[in-house]
Amino acid sequence: MARYQVYLLMSFRGRDVGRNYFAQLFSVAILQITLRILRRWNQTGQKHAGDSDIAKTFLPAHNFLLWALVIITYLDVGQRMSRSAIPWASRLVSSAAAAALGIAAIGFKIAFTKSDAPELLTGVEMLLVGPIESASLVSQARAVFLSSLALLVLTIGPAIAEKIHSAEPMQTILLPFHDILSLFLITQTRTTNIPAFMIFQVQYHSLDYLDLPTVELSLTSLLLQYASFFSLGGSNAISSIDLSNAYNGVTGYNVGAVGILTFLSNWAGPVWWSSATVLLLTAKRNQRIHSKSSDKSFMTPDDAIWGSFEQYVAWLTFFASSSVLAVMLACTMLRAHLFIWTVFSPKYLYIMAWNMGQHLCINLGFGSLLVWMSSW
Amino acid sequence: MSSTASNYNLTRLYAGIALSATAFAFSLMVAFAFVPKVGSTGVWTSLVAMSYGTMMFASSFVEEEQHFWYWAASAWFAWITVKKYELKWLDIKFTC
């Protein structure tokens, strides 16, 4: 009886050799639980508008918890940066750089919250130290952006200069890029939305452990991109476009910069996920290269890269084109509908932003750039 | 005045639809012909795309789109759980 039970247990091993069955089951459970938390992060839509949610009701009532979560998120991003950024230097140097950037970012967020939503700082005024309060918001924002750029250049520069070619395709540049991008996106996010990025990171690790095939990963990425957009407060109404972070570091009238910052601020979740998906895709490719190095039918590393990324892009484009066609048809056929200007044409504008901005520029353009960088 | 809000350039609207239909046709061919193993995930993606497309014709569904995405993501994760493991004791086999 006992041997049969052991056989039963062993037969439930996951498809991937070496991965524990229960650990993978746990990962999917984590995905479901975190998704449930994210559903309540921001209440969007018309039917339950104004209902209590985490970002607008719970966290502002518990300022200490809010800022503890925010600082933990920054610390998490900072420690990941200190481990992966500037890979050619010692960890001391990179930790110092990451710490400096993290402190600048937190300082800017605190100062920004003081001017944008001061009620979030009642009870935690100890965070408002002198230098943070006295420096101007514009210079702080620019400091954060320029330091991120400097860290990025320091991380990527030597790879370009030396043209590092090794038997292992590197994921080492994508990881710090993702962490610095996380910090940038967190800087562009409302304070009450920042802990959601920690939840995204947990979801990313669960997906990493699950090791899904490319096609399933593509669908998962699509679903999570849209889900994260809505859970961070986006909706299909023009009124939900958040302009509070659109002028970070911008002093005068600058359409391009403000437009880009507005897009990145509202699409922070999807942009984060497109970067995380490229990380997951290249991790799969690295794993495949490691395990099949003696296989004669194995493709060259470059083929392996574009194989899975091309599949991912094909699936995303399929959904993008079908959604555009559907919205265009709906707007044309319902052009005499009562809600044509209040509901359907804002949806059309959002579809344009989703497809020209998120799909073309971020998923295709930025994703291709990341995949190309991973092959250095 | 009452005609300005409905002064649509129908030619352009139809041209746009024709272009996007062409794009959709191409992407359909690529997604289902080029990708080697589609399987149940292809069915899932088609379901998501079709129900999203149908949703766009109802204003209430457009307003509450987040529910669609939350529900679809939860259902998809449940499917992954079921699909990844062969439930031998129930004699059910889900294969890719």
XYZ file of C-alpha atoms in Angstrom:
472
model
C 0.000 0.000 0.000
C 2.764 2.358 0.979
C 4.709 1.581 -2.210
C 1.608 2.270 -4.280
C 1.166 5.604 -2.562
C 4.777 6.490 -3.209
C 4.311 5.514 -6.869
C 1.191 7.686 -7.014
C 3.062 10.635 -5.565
C 5.963 10.173 -7.920
C 3.703 9.895 -10.935
C 2.394 13.402 -10.263
C 5.722 14.911 -11.084
C 5.479 17.971 -13.253
C 6.479 17.843 -16.853
C 9.757 19.571 -16.233
C 12.324 17.290 -14.749
C 13.594 18.497 -11.436
C 10.768 20.870 -10.626
C 8.821 19.926 -7.580
C 5.148 19.225 -8.206
C 3.880 20.912 -5.106
C 6.120 23.902 -5.617
C 4.665 24.425 -9.083
C 1.144 24.011 -7.743
C 2.043 26.556 -5.089
C 3.265 28.951 -7.788
C -0.052 28.842 -9.608
C -1.886 29.328 -6.315
C 0.293 32.379 -5.662
C -0.633 33.698 -9.096
C -4.326 33.364 -8.314
C -4.006 34.946 -4.874
C -1.964 37.904 -6.123
C -4.421 38.399 -8.965
C -7.233 38.563 -6.421
C -5.335 41.209 -4.451
C -4.682 43.197 -7.604
C -8.348 43.090 -8.533
C -9.134 45.106 -5.446
C -6.225 47.514 -5.833
C -8.170 50.099 -7.775
C -11.876 50.111 -8.394
C -12.484 51.215 -11.955
C -15.514 51.262 -14.205
C -18.867 52.915 -13.839
C -21.045 50.413 -12.061
C -19.117 50.291 -8.787
C -17.429 53.651 -9.114
C -16.468 55.018 -5.751
C -16.490 51.656 -4.022
C -13.769 51.148 -1.487
C -10.535 49.675 -2.741
C -6.987 49.353 -1.526
C -5.398 52.347 -3.205
C -8.038 54.953 -2.461
C -9.605 53.768 0.782
C -7.461 51.334 2.717
C -3.920 52.610 2.224
C -4.644 56.324 2.717
C -6.295 55.406 6.024
C -3.158 53.554 7.094
C -0.359 55.910 6.141
C 2.279 54.089 8.114
C 1.527 50.820 6.315
C 1.454 52.609 2.980
C 4.886 54.134 3.399
C 6.287 50.922 4.872
C 5.139 49.087 1.722
C 6.470 51.836 -0.538
C 9.864 51.815 1.144
C 9.974 48.014 1.039
C 9.253 48.151 -2.697
C 12.055 50.643 -3.229
C 14.388 48.534 -1.086
C 13.497 45.435 -3.087
C 14.216 47.173 -6.390
C 17.380 48.662 -4.915
C 18.784 45.375 -3.681
C 18.030 43.737 -7.021
C 19.823 46.592 -8.740
C 22.794 46.300 -6.417
C 23.113 42.639 -7.299
C 22.749 42.898 -11.050
C 23.745 46.419 -12.108
C 27.227 47.251 -13.371
C 28.212 43.608 -13.612
C 31.837 44.400 -14.424
C 32.425 46.273 -11.158
C 32.559 45.013 -7.610
C 29.328 44.622 -5.709
C 30.425 47.415 -3.352
C 30.477 49.913 -6.184
C 27.190 48.787 -7.627
C 25.561 48.732 -4.186
C 26.713 52.291 -3.587
C 25.347 53.389 -6.948
C 22.052 51.544 -6.410
C 21.729 52.979 -2.906
C 22.319 56.509 -4.163
C 19.726 56.063 -6.888
C 17.275 54.511 -4.449
C 17.624 57.325 -1.951
C 17.161 59.909 -4.685
C 14.064 58.078 -5.914
C 12.494 57.758 -2.464
C 13.288 61.381 -1.698
C 11.623 62.493 -4.894
C 8.562 60.356 -4.200
C 8.175 61.786 -0.691
C 8.593 65.371 -1.876
C 6.208 64.738 -4.760
C 3.585 63.255 -2.455
C 3.890 66.301 -0.221
C 2.820 68.517 -3.074
C 0.468 66.110 -4.829
C -1.363 64.318 -2.014
C -0.265 65.703 1.381
C -2.935 63.708 3.209
C -0.858 60.597 2.554
C 1.909 62.030 4.740
C -0.145 62.790 7.852
C 1.343 60.837 10.696
C 4.568 60.033 8.895
C 6.101 63.489 8.733
C 9.358 61.981 9.993
C 10.012 61.037 6.362
C 10.077 64.684 5.315
C 13.656 65.483 6.084
C 15.077 68.911 5.327
C 16.943 68.273 2.090
C 13.981 66.440 0.551
C 11.610 69.249 1.323
C 13.843 72.095 0.250
C 15.028 70.779 -3.111
C 12.755 71.552 -6.034
C 10.666 68.777 -7.534
C 11.983 69.378 -11.019
C 15.610 69.008 -10.011
C 14.859 65.912 -7.949
C 13.000 64.285 -10.818
C 15.784 65.107 -13.222
C 18.316 63.746 -10.747
C 16.447 60.455 -10.595
C 16.093 60.190 -14.379
C 19.691 61.122 -15.085
C 21.045 58.780 -12.411
C 18.980 55.912 -13.846
C 20.346 56.699 -17.276
C 23.897 56.854 -15.914
C 23.489 53.494 -14.185
C 22.081 52.042 -17.394
C 24.971 53.358 -19.460
C 27.483 52.060 -16.933
C 25.831 48.645 -17.072
C 25.512 48.357 -20.816
C 28.511 50.402 -21.983
C 31.275 47.867 -21.378
C 29.222 45.163 -23.087
C 29.098 47.294 -26.207
C 32.715 48.308 -25.913
C 34.112 44.849 -25.413
C 31.572 43.003 -27.593
C 31.340 40.227 -25.124
C 30.808 36.943 -26.877
C 30.631 33.830 -24.851
C 29.144 30.376 -25.151
C 26.349 31.482 -22.871
C 23.923 34.027 -24.258
C 23.663 36.556 -21.544
C 20.684 37.484 -19.562
C 22.953 39.559 -17.373
C 22.196 42.803 -19.179
C 18.454 42.300 -19.285
C 18.157 41.821 -15.541
C 19.629 45.204 -14.510
C 17.756 46.834 -17.369
C 14.528 45.415 -15.979
C 15.350 46.600 -12.452
C 16.254 50.114 -13.574
C 13.103 50.181 -15.688
C 11.130 49.106 -12.606
C 12.558 51.998 -10.665
C 11.722 54.415 -13.446
C 8.154 53.110 -13.712
C 7.728 53.278 -9.939
C 8.881 56.892 -10.074
C 6.145 57.529 -12.620
C 3.440 55.839 -10.540
C 1.132 57.227 -7.922
C 2.308 56.533 -4.381
C -0.635 54.283 -3.527
C 0.022 52.128 -6.609
C 3.686 51.468 -5.862
C 3.247 48.319 -3.693
C 1.507 46.702 -6.679
C 4.902 46.462 -8.333
C 6.050 44.164 -5.573
C 3.059 41.980 -6.352
C 4.048 41.999 -10.028
C 7.520 40.838 -9.018
C 6.029 37.957 -7.028
C 3.931 37.003 -10.048
C 7.010 37.162 -12.248
C 8.889 34.784 -9.966
C 5.949 32.382 -9.932
C 5.832 32.412 -13.726
C 9.584 31.922 -13.850
C 9.283 28.832 -11.700
C 6.386 27.436 -13.717
C 8.465 27.553 -16.913
C 5.575 27.735 -19.351
C 6.005 27.040 -23.077
C 6.279 30.076 -25.326
C 2.709 30.029 -26.621
C 1.230 29.828 -23.148
C 3.626 32.458 -21.917
C 2.409 34.776 -24.671
C -1.215 34.425 -23.628
C -0.274 34.838 -19.967
C 1.668 37.976 -20.776
C -1.233 39.424 -22.745
C -3.693 38.740 -19.916
C -1.364 40.118 -17.275
C -0.579 43.239 -19.282
C -4.235 44.144 -19.505
C -4.989 43.073 -15.943
C -2.139 45.175 -14.566
C -3.280 48.191 -16.569
C -6.722 48.028 -15.003
C -5.547 47.184 -11.523
C -3.312 50.262 -11.448
C -6.344 52.442 -12.082
C -6.723 52.469 -15.844
C -10.120 52.212 -17.419
C -11.864 52.985 -20.681
C -12.828 56.470 -19.590
C -10.769 59.514 -20.495
C -11.195 60.793 -16.946
C -9.005 58.029 -15.551
C -5.876 59.221 -17.369
C -3.485 60.152 -14.601
C -1.564 63.341 -15.315
C 0.031 63.780 -11.913
C 3.348 62.261 -12.986
C 3.298 63.598 -16.518
C 5.331 66.710 -15.695
C 8.139 65.137 -13.663
C 11.268 67.063 -14.577
C 9.547 69.110 -17.252
C 9.506 72.876 -16.715
C 8.141 74.402 -19.853
C 5.743 73.493 -22.602
C 7.048 70.230 -24.012
C 4.526 68.094 -25.842
C 6.855 65.209 -26.583
C 8.261 64.736 -23.099
C 4.910 65.178 -21.373
C 3.254 62.804 -23.828
C 5.854 60.126 -23.258
C 5.727 60.549 -19.481
C 1.915 60.414 -19.513
C 1.956 57.202 -21.526
C 4.587 55.563 -19.337
C 2.808 56.694 -16.213
C -0.550 55.221 -17.241
C 0.814 52.129 -18.979
C 3.395 51.408 -16.260
C 1.957 47.951 -15.588
C 1.930 46.758 -19.216
C 5.393 48.183 -19.881
C 6.705 46.367 -16.798
C 5.163 43.137 -17.986
C 6.500 43.389 -21.519
C 10.000 43.696 -20.076
C 9.371 40.825 -17.657
C 8.063 38.630 -20.484
C 11.232 39.180 -22.509
C 13.176 38.131 -19.410
C 11.103 34.949 -19.171
C 11.508 34.221 -22.888
C 15.275 34.638 -22.852
C 15.525 32.541 -19.692
C 13.767 29.739 -21.541
C 16.114 30.144 -24.453
C 19.155 29.979 -22.178
C 17.796 26.876 -20.535
C 17.192 25.254 -23.895
C 20.703 26.058 -25.048
C 22.201 24.627 -21.892
C 20.264 21.397 -22.064
C 20.496 20.677 -25.789
C 24.065 21.598 -26.530
C 24.771 18.178 -28.075
C 21.607 18.038 -30.148
C 22.383 18.071 -33.864
C 19.078 19.593 -34.855
C 19.598 22.424 -32.434
C 19.282 25.886 -33.885
C 21.963 28.500 -33.509
C 21.566 30.779 -30.515
C 20.261 33.567 -32.706
C 17.553 31.367 -34.167
C 16.613 30.284 -30.697
C 16.185 33.875 -29.634
C 13.998 34.948 -32.501
C 12.037 31.724 -32.506
C 10.333 32.249 -29.183
C 10.180 36.021 -29.442
C 8.656 35.827 -32.909
C 6.005 33.445 -31.639
C 5.233 35.788 -28.753
C 4.934 38.740 -31.117
C 2.755 36.720 -33.506
C 0.263 35.957 -30.758
C 0.204 39.493 -29.459
C -0.304 40.867 -32.951
C -3.147 38.450 -33.530
C -4.965 39.820 -30.518
C -4.028 43.421 -31.303
C -5.347 43.284 -34.850
C -8.550 41.510 -33.833
C -9.247 44.075 -31.115
C -8.620 46.986 -33.472
C -10.930 45.473 -36.091
C -13.627 44.884 -33.485
C -13.487 48.420 -32.117
C -13.476 49.948 -35.588
C -16.476 47.880 -36.611
C -18.285 48.740 -33.407
C -17.645 52.453 -33.777
C -18.779 52.437 -37.388
C -21.858 50.308 -36.899
C -22.883 52.095 -33.719
C -22.168 55.595 -34.964
C -25.753 56.629 -34.232
C -25.736 55.038 -30.768
C -26.442 57.261 -27.791
C -23.107 56.446 -26.197
C -20.959 56.899 -29.280
C -19.084 59.877 -27.910
C -19.076 58.967 -24.211
C -18.113 55.306 -24.360
C -17.160 54.088 -27.805
C -14.873 56.834 -29.022
C -12.874 56.960 -25.730
C -12.509 53.210 -26.226
C -11.260 53.903 -29.742
C -8.675 56.330 -28.385
C -7.556 53.793 -25.825
C -7.277 51.097 -28.485
C -5.080 53.460 -30.475
C -2.873 54.023 -27.424
C -2.773 50.307 -26.686
C -1.835 49.304 -30.203
C 0.360 52.156 -31.385
C 1.919 52.773 -28.012
C 1.985 49.532 -26.072
C 1.981 47.061 -28.942
C 4.118 48.781 -31.572
C 6.495 50.816 -29.470
C 6.789 48.783 -26.285
C 6.040 45.147 -27.079
C 7.516 45.137 -30.561
C 10.056 47.931 -30.535
C 11.290 47.883 -26.968
C 10.927 44.088 -26.763
C 13.021 43.619 -29.894
C 15.635 45.928 -28.446
C 15.764 43.877 -25.259
C 16.018 40.589 -27.164
C 18.797 42.030 -29.316
C 20.604 43.231 -26.206
C 20.348 39.813 -24.634
C 22.405 38.331 -27.426
C 25.431 40.538 -26.795
C -25.768 72.049 -35.856
C -27.428 68.692 -35.433
C -25.565 67.326 -38.402
C -22.036 68.240 -37.339
C -21.839 65.557 -34.685
C -22.847 62.954 -37.231
C -20.953 64.357 -40.185
C -18.995 61.161 -40.676
C -16.586 60.590 -43.486
C -17.860 57.114 -44.246
C -15.299 56.457 -46.961
C -12.485 56.832 -44.482
C -14.261 54.691 -41.926
C -14.708 51.859 -44.412
C -11.142 52.208 -45.641
C -9.895 51.905 -42.077
C -11.978 48.819 -41.504
C -10.692 47.257 -44.718
C -7.096 47.926 -43.702
C -7.526 46.500 -40.239
C -9.338 43.466 -41.652
C -6.347 42.855 -43.931
C -4.003 43.174 -40.960
C -6.165 40.775 -38.998
C -6.144 38.249 -41.852
C -2.364 38.370 -42.068
C -1.877 38.048 -38.334
C -4.313 35.121 -38.266
C -2.292 33.299 -40.890
C 0.966 33.971 -39.088
C -0.278 33.049 -35.648
C -1.824 29.757 -36.638
C 0.476 28.658 -39.430
C 3.853 29.806 -38.250
C 3.660 28.841 -34.617
C 4.512 25.133 -34.473
C 2.349 23.814 -31.684
C -0.817 25.722 -31.039
C -3.087 23.267 -29.283
C -5.391 24.328 -26.520
C -3.631 27.642 -26.056
C -4.678 28.565 -29.583
C -8.254 27.822 -28.646
C -7.899 29.956 -25.547
C -6.413 32.892 -27.425
C -9.125 32.664 -30.058
C -11.767 32.601 -27.342
C -10.255 35.649 -25.670
C -10.009 37.498 -28.985
C -13.540 36.573 -30.050
C -15.186 37.438 -26.750
C -13.220 40.689 -26.582
C -14.367 41.546 -30.075
C -17.981 40.804 -29.198
C -17.637 42.793 -26.012
C -16.751 45.919 -27.927
C -20.287 46.178 -29.250
C -21.855 46.556 -25.815
C -21.271 49.781 -23.932
C -21.613 48.195 -20.516
C -18.921 45.681 -21.305
C -16.655 48.439 -22.571
C -17.117 50.301 -19.306
C -16.419 47.234 -17.188
C -13.671 45.709 -19.304
C -11.483 45.101 -16.268
C -13.795 42.334 -15.114
C -13.274 40.497 -18.376
C -9.510 40.612 -17.967
C -9.521 39.607 -14.325
C -11.863 36.727 -15.006
C -9.948 35.570 -18.113
C -6.638 35.647 -16.225
C -8.081 33.643 -13.312
C -9.652 31.085 -15.641
C -6.413 30.797 -17.611
C -4.383 30.152 -14.451
C -6.900 27.489 -13.423
C -6.475 25.890 -16.857
C -2.695 25.906 -16.485
C -3.051 24.128 -13.162
C -5.249 21.454 -14.663
C -3.276 21.070 -17.854
C 0.168 20.797 -16.396
C -0.473 17.677 -14.486
C -1.929 14.399 -15.626
C -4.569 13.506 -13.115
C -3.970 9.796 -13.177
C -6.144 8.834 -10.290
C -9.157 10.360 -12.004
C -8.111 8.747 -15.292
C -8.255 12.107 -17.011
C -5.480 13.043 -19.345
C -4.906 16.583 -20.493
C -2.211 16.821 -23.097
C -0.764 19.884 -24.708
